[in-house]
PDB file of C-alpha atoms and ligand atoms in Angstrom:
ATOM      1  CA  MET S  13      17.237  13.049  14.328  1.00 51.00           C
ATOM      2  CA  THR S  14      18.209   9.898  12.434  1.00 70.00           C
ATOM      3  CA  ASP S  15      15.735   7.452  10.977  1.00 95.00           C
ATOM      4  CA  THR S  16      15.148   4.910  13.763  1.00 98.00           C
ATOM      5  CA  ILE S  17      11.512   6.045  13.688  1.00 98.00           C
ATOM      6  CA  LEU S  18       9.437   6.783  10.588  1.00 98.00           C
ATOM      7  CA  VAL S  19       6.411   9.062  10.856  1.00 98.00           C
ATOM      8  CA  GLU S  20       3.655   9.682   8.346  1.00 97.00           C
ATOM      9  CA  THR S  21       0.246  11.310   8.824  1.00 97.00           C
ATOM     10  CA  ARG S  22      -2.639  10.253   6.562  1.00 94.00           C
ATOM     11  CA  ASP S  23      -6.285  11.285   6.939  1.00 92.00           C
ATOM     12  CA  GLY S  24      -6.004  12.130  10.637  1.00 96.00           C
ATOM     13  CA  VAL S  25      -3.907   9.048  11.490  1.00 98.00           C
ATOM     14  CA  THR S  26      -0.216   9.288  12.384  1.00 98.00           C
ATOM     15  CA  ILE S  27       1.655   6.082  11.582  1.00 98.00           C
ATOM     16  CA  VAL S  28       4.750   5.685  13.764  1.00 98.00           C
ATOM     17  CA  THR S  29       7.077   2.901  12.593  1.00 98.00           C
ATOM     18  CA  LEU S  30       9.943   1.448  14.630  1.00 98.00           C
ATOM     19  CA  ASN S  31      12.714   1.333  12.052  1.00 98.00           C
ATOM     20  CA  ARG S  32      15.715  -0.813  12.984  1.00 98.00           C
ATOM     21  CA  PRO S  33      14.629  -3.867  10.968  1.00 98.00           C
ATOM     22  CA  ASP S  34      18.080  -5.549  10.925  1.00 98.00           C
ATOM     23  CA  LYS S  35      17.798  -5.737  14.763  1.00 98.00           C
ATOM     24  CA  LEU S  36      14.095  -6.631  14.720  1.00 98.00           C
ATOM     25  CA  ASN S  37      13.526  -3.021  15.849  1.00 98.00           C
ATOM     26  CA  ALA S  38      15.260  -3.549  19.201  1.00 98.00           C
ATOM     27  CA  PHE S  39      15.430  -0.387  21.289  1.00 98.00           C
ATOM     28  CA  ASN S  40      18.590   1.654  21.543  1.00 97.00           C
ATOM     29  CA  GLU S  41      18.597   5.032  23.250  1.00 97.00           C
ATOM     30  CA  GLU S  42      18.239   6.873  19.973  1.00 98.00           C
ATOM     31  CA  MET S  43      15.093   4.963  19.030  1.00 98.00           C
ATOM     32  CA  HIS S  44      13.632   5.610  22.480  1.00 98.00           C
ATOM     33  CA  LEU S  45      14.182   9.354  22.152  1.00 98.00           C
ATOM     34  CA  GLU S  46      12.919   9.528  18.589  1.00 98.00           C
ATOM     35  CA  LEU S  47       9.829   7.520  19.477  1.00 98.00           C
ATOM     36  CA  ARG S  48       9.052   9.772  22.407  1.00 98.00           C
ATOM     37  CA  ALA S  49       9.494  12.867  20.194  1.00 98.00           C
ATOM     38  CA  ALA S  50       7.221  11.363  17.527  1.00 98.00           C
ATOM     39  CA  LEU S  51       4.515  10.597  20.095  1.00 98.00           C
ATOM     40  CA  THR S  52       4.787  14.080  21.610  1.00 98.00           C
ATOM     41  CA  ALA S  53       4.392  15.613  18.147  1.00 98.00           C
ATOM     42  CA  ALA S  54       1.417  13.345  17.384  1.00 98.00           C
ATOM     43  CA  GLY S  55      -0.181  14.310  20.701  1.00 97.00           C
ATOM     44  CA  ASP S  56       0.265  18.023  19.951  1.00 97.00           C
ATOM     45  CA  ALA S  57      -0.736  18.036  16.261  1.00 97.00           C
ATOM     46  CA  PRO S  58      -4.377  18.937  15.559  1.00 94.00           C
ATOM     47  CA  SER S  59      -4.005  17.037  12.245  1.00 94.00           C
ATOM     48  CA  CYS S  60      -3.489  13.785  14.190  1.00 97.00           C
ATOM     49  CA  ARG S  61      -6.511  12.246  15.913  1.00 96.00           C
ATOM     50  CA  ALA S  62      -5.302   8.638  16.187  1.00 98.00           C
ATOM     51  CA  VAL S  63      -1.935   6.870  16.142  1.00 98.00           C
ATOM     52  CA  VAL S  64      -0.826   3.529  14.672  1.00 98.00           C
ATOM     53  CA  LEU S  65       2.384   2.045  16.099  1.00 99.00           C
ATOM     54  CA  THR S  66       4.054  -0.685  14.031  1.00 99.00           C
ATOM     55  CA  GLY S  67       7.452  -2.081  13.083  1.00 98.00           C
ATOM     56  CA  ALA S  68       9.479  -2.133   9.862  1.00 98.00           C
ATOM     57  CA  GLY S  69      10.535  -5.467   8.381  1.00 98.00           C
ATOM     58  CA  ARG S  70       9.656  -8.909   9.742  1.00 98.00           C
ATOM     59  CA  GLY S  71       9.540  -8.061  13.460  1.00 98.00           C
ATOM     60  CA  PHE S  72       7.604  -5.626  15.619  1.00 99.00           C
ATOM     61  CA  CYS S  73      10.224  -5.112  18.340  1.00 99.00           C
ATOM     62  CA  ALA S  74      12.755  -7.394  20.073  1.00 98.00           C
ATOM     63  CA  GLY S  75      12.954  -5.284  23.233  1.00 98.00           C
ATOM     64  CA  GLN S  76      16.235  -3.880  24.475  1.00 98.00           C
ATOM     65  CA  ASP S  77      19.152  -3.920  21.992  1.00 98.00           C
ATOM     66  CA  LEU S  78      21.398  -6.472  23.669  1.00 98.00           C
ATOM     67  CA  GLY S  79      24.348  -5.318  21.569  1.00 96.00           C
ATOM     68  CA  ALA S  80      24.526  -2.387  23.967  1.00 92.00           C
ATOM     69  CA  ARG S  81      24.644  -4.732  26.980  1.00 95.00           C
ATOM     70  CA  ASP S  82      27.718  -6.853  26.162  1.00 95.00           C
ATOM     71  CA  PRO S  83      29.338  -7.594  29.567  1.00 95.00           C
ATOM     72  CA  ALA S  84      32.718  -7.974  27.842  1.00 95.00           C
ATOM     73  CA  LYS S  85      32.551  -4.310  26.864  1.00 94.00           C
ATOM     74  CA  MET S  86      31.525  -2.997  30.278  1.00 93.00           C
ATOM     75  CA  ASP S  87      33.480  -2.134  33.397  1.00 92.00           C
ATOM     76  CA  GLY S  88      30.946  -3.773  35.681  1.00 93.00           C
ATOM     77  CA  PRO S  89      27.268  -4.638  35.894  1.00 94.00           C
ATOM     78  CA  PRO S  90      24.982  -1.982  34.415  1.00 94.00           C
ATOM     79  CA  ASP S  91      22.306  -0.196  36.432  1.00 96.00           C
ATOM     80  CA  LEU S  92      19.265  -1.313  34.442  1.00 97.00           C
ATOM     81  CA  GLY S  93      17.029   0.604  36.830  1.00 98.00           C
ATOM     82  CA  VAL S  94      18.345   3.769  35.188  1.00 97.00           C
ATOM     83  CA  THR S  95      17.217   2.589  31.739  1.00 97.00           C
ATOM     84  CA  LEU S  96      13.771   1.793  33.051  1.00 98.00           C
ATOM     85  CA  GLU S  97      13.493   5.065  34.935  1.00 98.00           C
ATOM     86  CA  THR S  98      14.697   7.246  32.064  1.00 98.00           C
ATOM     87  CA  LEU S  99      13.572   5.393  28.931  1.00 98.00           C
ATOM     88  CA  TYR S 100      11.057   2.534  29.203  1.00 98.00           C
ATOM     89  CA  ASN S 101       8.876   3.863  32.007  1.00 98.00           C
ATOM     90  CA  PRO S 102       8.407   7.329  30.483  1.00 98.00           C
ATOM     91  CA  LEU S 103       7.537   5.675  27.160  1.00 98.00           C
ATOM     92  CA  VAL S 104       4.855   3.455  28.701  1.00 98.00           C
ATOM     93  CA  ARG S 105       3.440   6.396  30.632  1.00 98.00           C
ATOM     94  CA  GLN S 106       3.439   8.535  27.501  1.00 98.00           C
ATOM     95  CA  ILE S 107       1.555   5.963  25.415  1.00 98.00           C
ATOM     96  CA  ARG S 108      -1.019   5.410  28.159  1.00 98.00           C
ATOM     97  CA  ALA S 109      -1.515   9.146  28.718  1.00 97.00           C
ATOM     98  CA  LEU S 110      -1.716  10.144  25.044  1.00 98.00           C
ATOM     99  CA  GLN S 111      -5.050  11.904  24.593  1.00 96.00           C
ATOM    100  CA  LYS S 112      -5.621  10.096  21.300  1.00 97.00           C
ATOM    101  CA  PRO S 113      -6.259   6.406  20.662  1.00 98.00           C
ATOM    102  CA  VAL S 114      -3.135   4.354  19.946  1.00 98.00           C
ATOM    103  CA  VAL S 115      -3.600   1.264  17.765  1.00 98.00           C
ATOM    104  CA  CYS S 116      -0.690  -1.159  17.763  1.00 99.00           C
ATOM    105  CA  ALA S 117      -0.172  -3.221  14.599  1.00 99.00           C
ATOM    106  CA  VAL S 118       2.149  -6.033  15.700  1.00 99.00           C
ATOM    107  CA  ASN S 119       3.596  -7.104  12.366  1.00 98.00           C
ATOM    108  CA  GLY S 120       5.921  -9.840  13.672  1.00 98.00           C
ATOM    109  CA  VAL S 121       7.695 -11.037  16.775  1.00 98.00           C
ATOM    110  CA  ALA S 122       7.282  -8.824  19.868  1.00 99.00           C
ATOM    111  CA  ALA S 123       9.813  -9.852  22.517  1.00 98.00           C
ATOM    112  CA  GLY S 124      10.832  -8.502  25.909  1.00 98.00           C
ATOM    113  CA  ALA S 125       9.938  -4.852  26.331  1.00 98.00           C
ATOM    114  CA  GLY S 126       8.750  -4.947  22.701  1.00 98.00           C
ATOM    115  CA  ALA S 127       5.789  -7.103  23.744  1.00 98.00           C
ATOM    116  CA  ASN S 128       5.000  -4.944  26.737  1.00 98.00           C
ATOM    117  CA  ILE S 129       5.156  -1.690  24.762  1.00 98.00           C
ATOM    118  CA  ALA S 130       2.525  -3.246  22.469  1.00 98.00           C
ATOM    119  CA  PHE S 131       0.364  -4.022  25.517  1.00 98.00           C
ATOM    120  CA  ALA S 132       0.659  -0.386  26.626  1.00 98.00           C
ATOM    121  CA  CYS S 133      -1.243   0.655  23.480  1.00 98.00           C
ATOM    122  CA  ASP S 134      -5.024   1.015  23.521  1.00 98.00           C
ATOM    123  CA  ILE S 135      -6.010  -1.577  20.911  1.00 98.00           C
ATOM    124  CA  VAL S 136      -3.599  -4.285  19.744  1.00 98.00           C
ATOM    125  CA  LEU S 137      -3.957  -6.067  16.400  1.00 99.00           C
ATOM    126  CA  ALA S 138      -1.391  -8.670  15.415  1.00 99.00           C
ATOM    127  CA  ALA S 139      -0.439 -10.474  12.233  1.00 98.00           C
ATOM    128  CA  GLU S 140      -1.336 -14.158  12.496  1.00 98.00           C
ATOM    129  CA  SER S 141       2.374 -15.018  12.245  1.00 98.00           C
ATOM    130  CA  ALA S 142       3.327 -12.700  15.141  1.00 98.00           C
ATOM    131  CA  LYS S 143       4.423 -14.024  18.519  1.00 98.00           C
ATOM    132  CA  PHE S 144       4.632 -12.413  21.941  1.00 98.00           C
ATOM    133  CA  ILE S 145       7.590 -13.509  24.073  1.00 98.00           C
ATOM    134  CA  GLN S 146       8.380 -12.477  27.645  1.00 98.00           C
ATOM    135  CA  ALA S 147      12.062 -13.101  26.849  1.00 98.00           C
ATOM    136  CA  PHE S 148      13.351 -11.611  30.109  1.00 98.00           C
ATOM    137  CA  ALA S 149      13.734 -14.848  32.085  1.00 98.00           C
ATOM    138  CA  LYS S 150      16.152 -16.149  29.442  1.00 98.00           C
ATOM    139  CA  LEU S 151      18.459 -13.325  30.508  1.00 98.00           C
ATOM    140  CA  GLY S 152      17.795 -13.566  34.238  1.00 98.00           C
ATOM    141  CA  LEU S 153      15.643 -10.412  34.104  1.00 98.00           C
ATOM    142  CA  VAL S 154      12.162  -9.454  35.267  1.00 98.00           C
ATOM    143  CA  PRO S 155       9.452  -8.502  32.745  1.00 98.00           C
ATOM    144  CA  ASP S 156       9.489  -4.706  32.518  1.00 98.00           C
ATOM    145  CA  ALA S 157       7.812  -1.882  30.590  1.00 98.00           C
ATOM    146  CA  GLY S 158       4.677  -2.727  32.587  1.00 98.00           C
ATOM    147  CA  GLY S 159       4.781  -6.444  31.707  1.00 98.00           C
ATOM    148  CA  THR S 160       4.120  -7.837  35.180  1.00 98.00           C
ATOM    149  CA  TRP S 161       1.174  -5.449  35.572  1.00 98.00           C
ATOM    150  CA  GLN S 162      -0.337  -6.051  32.127  1.00 97.00           C
ATOM    151  CA  LEU S 163       0.072  -9.839  32.164  1.00 98.00           C
ATOM    152  CA  THR S 164      -1.348 -10.264  35.645  1.00 97.00           C
ATOM    153  CA  ARG S 165      -4.374  -8.092  34.952  1.00 97.00           C
ATOM    154  CA  ARG S 166      -5.111  -9.474  31.506  1.00 97.00           C
ATOM    155  CA  LEU S 167      -4.357 -13.136  32.140  1.00 98.00           C
ATOM    156  CA  GLY S 168      -4.421 -13.763  35.892  1.00 97.00           C
ATOM    157  CA  GLU S 169      -1.574 -15.041  38.029  1.00 98.00           C
ATOM    158  CA  ALA S 170      -1.368 -18.595  36.646  1.00 98.00           C
ATOM    159  CA  ARG S 171      -0.765 -17.614  33.027  1.00 98.00           C
ATOM    160  CA  ALA S 172       1.225 -14.493  33.900  1.00 98.00           C
ATOM    161  CA  LYS S 173       3.683 -16.486  35.972  1.00 98.00           C
ATOM    162  CA  ALA S 174       3.974 -19.310  33.458  1.00 98.00           C
ATOM    163  CA  LEU S 175       4.696 -16.916  30.583  1.00 98.00           C
ATOM    164  CA  ALA S 176       7.171 -14.861  32.600  1.00 98.00           C
ATOM    165  CA  LEU S 177       9.010 -17.870  34.039  1.00 98.00           C
ATOM    166  CA  THR S 178       9.177 -20.002  30.882  1.00 98.00           C
ATOM    167  CA  ALA S 179       9.526 -17.227  28.264  1.00 98.00           C
ATOM    168  CA  GLU S 180       7.444 -19.427  25.959  1.00 98.00           C
ATOM    169  CA  PRO S 181       6.062 -17.669  22.880  1.00 98.00           C
ATOM    170  CA  VAL S 182       2.356 -16.908  22.657  1.00 98.00           C
ATOM    171  CA  THR S 183       0.889 -16.946  19.154  1.00 98.00           C
ATOM    172  CA  ALA S 184      -1.379 -14.146  17.965  1.00 98.00           C
ATOM    173  CA  ALA S 185      -4.367 -16.526  18.006  1.00 98.00           C
ATOM    174  CA  GLN S 186      -3.611 -17.605  21.578  1.00 98.00           C
ATOM    175  CA  ALA S 187      -3.145 -13.979  22.618  1.00 98.00           C
ATOM    176  CA  VAL S 188      -6.647 -13.219  21.312  1.00 98.00           C
ATOM    177  CA  ASP S 189      -8.148 -16.290  23.026  1.00 98.00           C
ATOM    178  CA  TRP S 190      -6.574 -15.270  26.329  1.00 98.00           C
ATOM    179  CA  GLY S 191      -7.688 -11.633  26.098  1.00 97.00           C
ATOM    180  CA  LEU S 192      -4.133 -10.363  25.796  1.00 98.00           C
ATOM    181  CA  ILE S 193      -4.854  -8.502  22.543  1.00 98.00           C
ATOM    182  CA  TRP S 194      -7.895  -7.482  20.483  1.00 98.00           C
ATOM    183  CA  LYS S 195      -7.524  -9.253  17.141  1.00 98.00           C
ATOM    184  CA  ALA S 196      -5.314 -11.405  14.907  1.00 98.00           C
ATOM    185  CA  CYS S 197      -5.361 -10.609  11.182  1.00 98.00           C
ATOM    186  CA  PRO S 198      -3.958 -12.362   8.116  1.00 98.00           C
ATOM    187  CA  ASP S 199      -0.423 -10.979   7.725  1.00 98.00           C
ATOM    188  CA  GLU S 200      -1.145  -9.267   4.416  1.00 98.00           C
ATOM    189  CA  ALA S 201      -4.278  -7.567   5.836  1.00 98.00           C
ATOM    190  CA  LEU S 202      -2.759  -6.275   9.098  1.00 98.00           C
ATOM    191  CA  MET S 203      -1.927  -2.705   8.066  1.00 98.00           C
ATOM    192  CA  GLU S 204      -5.144  -2.305   6.125  1.00 98.00           C
ATOM    193  CA  GLU S 205      -7.157  -3.398   9.168  1.00 98.00           C
ATOM    194  CA  ALA S 206      -5.113  -1.259  11.556  1.00 98.00           C
ATOM    195  CA  MET S 207      -5.524   1.783   9.300  1.00 98.00           C
ATOM    196  CA  ALA S 208      -9.260   1.193   8.878  1.00 98.00           C
ATOM    197  CA  LEU S 209      -9.673   1.004  12.651  1.00 98.00           C
ATOM    198  CA  ALA S 210      -7.487   4.048  13.330  1.00 98.00           C
ATOM    199  CA  THR S 211      -9.191   6.066  10.591  1.00 98.00           C
ATOM    200  CA  ARG S 212     -12.582   5.208  12.085  1.00 97.00           C
ATOM    201  CA  LEU S 213     -11.342   6.321  15.503  1.00 98.00           C
ATOM    202  CA  SER S 214      -9.810   9.505  14.052  1.00 97.00           C
ATOM    203  CA  THR S 215     -13.213  10.682  12.846  1.00 97.00           C
ATOM    204  CA  GLY S 216     -14.838   9.845  16.180  1.00 97.00           C
ATOM    205  CA  PRO S 217     -15.349  11.881  19.366  1.00 97.00           C
ATOM    206  CA  THR S 218     -11.669  11.861  20.310  1.00 95.00           C
ATOM    207  CA  PHE S 219     -12.135  14.015  23.408  1.00 95.00           C
ATOM    208  CA  GLY S 220     -14.546  11.376  24.721  1.00 97.00           C
ATOM    209  CA  TYR S 221     -12.077   8.636  23.771  1.00 97.00           C
ATOM    210  CA  HIS S 222      -9.457  10.245  25.953  1.00 96.00           C
ATOM    211  CA  LEU S 223     -11.890  10.251  28.876  1.00 98.00           C
ATOM    212  CA  ILE S 224     -12.708   6.571  28.201  1.00 98.00           C
ATOM    213  CA  LYS S 225      -8.983   5.740  28.371  1.00 97.00           C
ATOM    214  CA  GLU S 226      -8.731   7.582  31.675  1.00 97.00           C
ATOM    215  CA  ALA S 227     -11.715   5.706  33.138  1.00 98.00           C
ATOM    216  CA  ILE S 228     -10.540   2.269  32.049  1.00 97.00           C
ATOM    217  CA  HIS S 229      -7.008   2.861  33.302  1.00 97.00           C
ATOM    218  CA  ALA S 230      -8.320   3.957  36.686  1.00 98.00           C
ATOM    219  CA  ALA S 231     -10.622   0.907  36.903  1.00 97.00           C
ATOM    220  CA  ALA S 232      -7.570  -1.319  37.364  1.00 93.00           C
ATOM    221  CA  THR S 233      -7.055  -0.018  40.875  1.00 94.00           C
ATOM    222  CA  ASN S 234     -10.272   1.795  41.877  1.00 98.00           C
ATOM    223  CA  SER S 235     -13.035   0.353  44.038  1.00 98.00           C
ATOM    224  CA  LEU S 236     -16.530   0.370  42.504  1.00 98.00           C
ATOM    225  CA  ASP S 237     -17.411   3.418  44.606  1.00 98.00           C
ATOM    226  CA  GLU S 238     -14.330   5.283  43.408  1.00 98.00           C
ATOM    227  CA  GLN S 239     -15.040   4.305  39.825  1.00 98.00           C
ATOM    228  CA  LEU S 240     -18.674   5.472  40.034  1.00 98.00           C
ATOM    229  CA  ASP S 241     -17.439   8.850  41.257  1.00 98.00           C
ATOM    230  CA  LEU S 242     -14.875   9.022  38.488  1.00 98.00           C
ATOM    231  CA  GLU S 243     -17.477   8.141  35.836  1.00 98.00           C
ATOM    232  CA  ARG S 244     -19.681  10.955  37.185  1.00 98.00           C
ATOM    233  CA  ASP S 245     -16.820  13.446  36.885  1.00 98.00           C
ATOM    234  CA  LEU S 246     -15.727  12.308  33.437  1.00 98.00           C
ATOM    235  CA  GLN S 247     -19.299  12.231  32.148  1.00 98.00           C
ATOM    236  CA  ARG S 248     -19.723  15.781  33.363  1.00 98.00           C
ATOM    237  CA  ARG S 249     -16.765  16.800  31.195  1.00 98.00           C
ATOM    238  CA  ALA S 250     -17.942  14.690  28.239  1.00 98.00           C
ATOM    239  CA  GLY S 251     -21.427  16.189  28.467  1.00 98.00           C
ATOM    240  CA  ARG S 252     -19.997  19.688  28.079  1.00 97.00           C
ATOM    241  CA  SER S 253     -18.065  18.809  24.919  1.00 97.00           C
ATOM    242  CA  GLU S 254     -18.804  19.942  21.384  1.00 96.00           C
ATOM    243  CA  ASP S 255     -18.781  16.299  20.343  1.00 97.00           C
ATOM    244  CA  TYR S 256     -21.573  15.331  22.722  1.00 97.00           C
ATOM    245  CA  LYS S 257     -23.721  18.200  21.445  1.00 97.00           C
ATOM    246  CA  GLU S 258     -22.984  17.139  17.855  1.00 97.00           C
ATOM    247  CA  GLY S 259     -23.633  13.447  18.615  1.00 97.00           C
ATOM    248  CA  VAL S 260     -27.077  14.080  20.078  1.00 98.00           C
ATOM    249  CA  THR S 261     -27.988  16.649  17.404  1.00 98.00           C
ATOM    250  CA  ALA S 262     -26.937  14.267  14.623  1.00 98.00           C
ATOM    251  CA  PHE S 263     -28.975  11.445  16.184  1.00 98.00           C
ATOM    252  CA  LEU S 264     -32.089  13.614  16.403  1.00 98.00           C
ATOM    253  CA  GLU S 265     -31.592  14.917  12.866  1.00 98.00           C
ATOM    254  CA  LYS S 266     -31.072  11.327  11.630  1.00 98.00           C
ATOM    255  CA  ARG S 267     -27.688  12.122  10.015  1.00 98.00           C
ATOM    256  CA  ALA S 268     -24.078  11.053  10.519  1.00 97.00           C
ATOM    257  CA  PRO S 269     -22.252  13.092  13.195  1.00 97.00           C
ATOM    258  CA  ASN S 270     -19.363  15.343  12.303  1.00 97.00           C
ATOM    259  CA  PHE S 271     -17.094  15.020  15.345  1.00 97.00           C
ATOM    260  CA  THR S 272     -14.194  17.428  15.818  1.00 94.00           C
ATOM    261  CA  GLY S 273     -12.614  16.122  19.026  1.00 92.00           C
ATOM    262  CA  LYS S 274     -13.215  19.481  20.734  1.00 88.00           C
ATOM    263  CA  SER S 275     -13.753  19.462  24.485  1.00 87.00           C
TER     264      SER S 275
HETATM  265  O1  T3D F 307      18.737  -3.609  29.360  1.00 53.00           O
HETATM  266  C1  T3D F 307      17.941  -2.804  29.848  1.00 53.00           C
HETATM  267  O2  T3D F 307      18.054  -1.610  29.680  1.00 53.00           O
HETATM  268  C2  T3D F 307      16.765  -3.307  30.647  1.00 53.00           C
HETATM  269  C3  T3D F 307      15.573  -3.444  29.784  1.00 53.00           C
HETATM  270  C4  T3D F 307      15.279  -4.617  29.216  1.00 53.00           C
HETATM  271  C5  T3D F 307      14.146  -4.723  28.290  1.00 53.00           C
HETATM  272  C6  T3D F 307      14.189  -5.967  27.437  1.00 53.00           C
HETATM  273  O3  T3D F 307      13.535  -5.955  26.439  1.00 53.00           O
HETATM  274  S1  T3D F 307      15.164  -7.309  27.903  1.00 53.00           S
HETATM  275  C7  T3D F 307      14.821  -8.483  26.614  1.00 53.00           C
HETATM  276  C8  T3D F 307      15.679  -8.237  25.405  1.00 53.00           C
HETATM  277  N1  T3D F 307      15.231  -8.989  24.240  1.00 53.00           N
HETATM  278  C9  T3D F 307      15.449 -10.287  24.093  1.00 53.00           C
HETATM  279  O4  T3D F 307      15.975 -10.966  24.942  1.00 53.00           O
HETATM  280  C10 T3D F 307      15.045 -10.893  22.769  1.00 53.00           C
HETATM  281  C11 T3D F 307      16.274 -11.308  21.992  1.00 53.00           C
HETATM  282  N2  T3D F 307      15.914 -11.797  20.674  1.00 53.00           N
HETATM  283  C12 T3D F 307      15.434 -13.027  20.480  1.00 53.00           C
HETATM  284  O5  T3D F 307      15.234 -13.816  21.398  1.00 53.00           O
HETATM  285  C13 T3D F 307      15.157 -13.420  19.068  1.00 53.00           C
HETATM  286  O6  T3D F 307      15.868 -12.558  18.222  1.00 53.00           O
HETATM  287  C14 T3D F 307      13.657 -13.332  18.708  1.00 53.00           C
HETATM  288  C15 T3D F 307      12.902 -14.453  19.427  1.00 53.00           C
HETATM  289  C16 T3D F 307      13.044 -11.991  19.067  1.00 53.00           C
HETATM  290  C17 T3D F 307      13.488 -13.540  17.181  1.00 53.00           C
HETATM  291  O7  T3D F 307      14.183 -14.717  16.789  1.00 53.00           O
HETATM  292  P1  T3D F 307      14.472 -14.962  15.241  1.00 53.00           P
HETATM  293  O8  T3D F 307      15.090 -16.316  15.149  1.00 53.00           O
HETATM  294  O9  T3D F 307      13.243 -14.712  14.475  1.00 53.00           O
HETATM  295  O10 T3D F 307      15.507 -13.813  14.800  1.00 53.00           O
HETATM  296  P2  T3D F 307      17.076 -13.733  15.156  1.00 53.00           P
HETATM  297  O11 T3D F 307      17.855 -14.392  14.095  1.00 53.00           O
HETATM  298  O12 T3D F 307      17.317 -14.125  16.542  1.00 53.00           O
HETATM  299  O13 T3D F 307      17.286 -12.137  15.081  1.00 53.00           O
HETATM  300  C18 T3D F 307      17.422 -11.469  13.829  1.00 53.00           C
HETATM  301  C19 T3D F 307      18.493 -10.410  13.999  1.00 53.00           C
HETATM  302  O14 T3D F 307      18.047  -9.471  14.967  1.00 53.00           O
HETATM  303  C20 T3D F 307      19.795 -11.011  14.510  1.00 53.00           C
HETATM  304  O15 T3D F 307      20.858 -10.231  13.975  1.00 53.00           O
HETATM  305  P3  T3D F 307      21.862 -10.885  12.853  1.00 53.00           P
HETATM  306  O16 T3D F 307      22.421 -12.132  13.458  1.00 53.00           O
HETATM  307  O17 T3D F 307      20.961 -11.159  11.689  1.00 53.00           O
HETATM  308  O18 T3D F 307      22.844  -9.799  12.621  1.00 53.00           O
HETATM  309  C21 T3D F 307      19.707 -10.743  15.987  1.00 53.00           C
HETATM  310  O19 T3D F 307      20.955 -10.663  16.629  1.00 53.00           O
HETATM  311  C22 T3D F 307      19.014  -9.395  16.003  1.00 53.00           C
HETATM  312  N3  T3D F 307      18.318  -9.183  17.279  1.00 53.00           N
HETATM  313  C23 T3D F 307      17.195  -9.777  17.705  1.00 53.00           C
HETATM  314  N4  T3D F 307      16.870  -9.353  18.917  1.00 53.00           N
HETATM  315  C24 T3D F 307      17.833  -8.473  19.275  1.00 53.00           C
HETATM  316  C25 T3D F 307      18.763  -8.369  18.226  1.00 53.00           C
HETATM  317  N5  T3D F 307      19.829  -7.573  18.295  1.00 53.00           N
HETATM  318  C26 T3D F 307      19.993  -6.864  19.444  1.00 53.00           C
HETATM  319  N6  T3D F 307      19.135  -6.918  20.477  1.00 53.00           N
HETATM  320  C27 T3D F 307      18.048  -7.703  20.436  1.00 53.00           C
HETATM  321  N7  T3D F 307      17.172  -7.708  21.453  1.00 53.00           N
END
């Protein structure tokens, strides 16, 4: 392991920081692998009940490290499908499947796959100075890391196409107005707000949160009938959890619940 990713756990929250600030935290293979390892460890650790993903320095993430894509240093065109198959797609799937809430604190520019990795997280907060850029079209590429899926669902076809085709930046305020992210915060307050949110989530019924993630993800493609069936099945599981028992008991006893995240 090198230090392309920094990890710290505080009060039930694991803070994972992309740490290549001189490249605006652009992804190289090493950072991909270290990020995946950090998320696996966070998923496995009982001491972690929520994750914050952020970037070091003035940017969140500038997507793929283009230094590793210099055509002058290559024998022929690269197979970018391999990178997606082996690095970006597993990362997006891992974030979405993590059985703990993932809060993204977008501290600065999020470009290319960097923007779409942010959108893979469960709740996205951004510094007011941050921008989201679907930079792909400037390189002749297609938005990846789930970008075409996220943009189309969150914004509709008109805005999704315009952003993907023009690669124009979207400000944090615009991203909130359009429903692309949850909240924009003053730059200096971003980490405090992200930590407050993640800490609140980390003391909540985290088993139930994982079921909520599953239901909302499935809603993107399910019919209403399918979703009603899924809600029945998930509620059955939630209703058997320690946290449900504690939540109802605490309500009836007029006290704050003490959730453990146990199923
Ligand atoms: O290839 C595959 O495997 C397929 C997968 C593709 C996924 C993708 O993400 S493709 C899209 C790749 N990303 C981009 O095209 C974004 C490129 N960066 C930019 O357009 C700009 O840097 C930003 C708009 C993000 C920020 O602009 P600005 O003016 O604030 O900063 P800057 O001066 O351009 O960048 C600061 C430094 O970071 C600079 O280095 P230097 O000159 O100070 O030594 C710059 O080269 C470096 N940097 C920024 N982005 C990247 C990067 N270095 C390598 N790769 C980058 N993506």
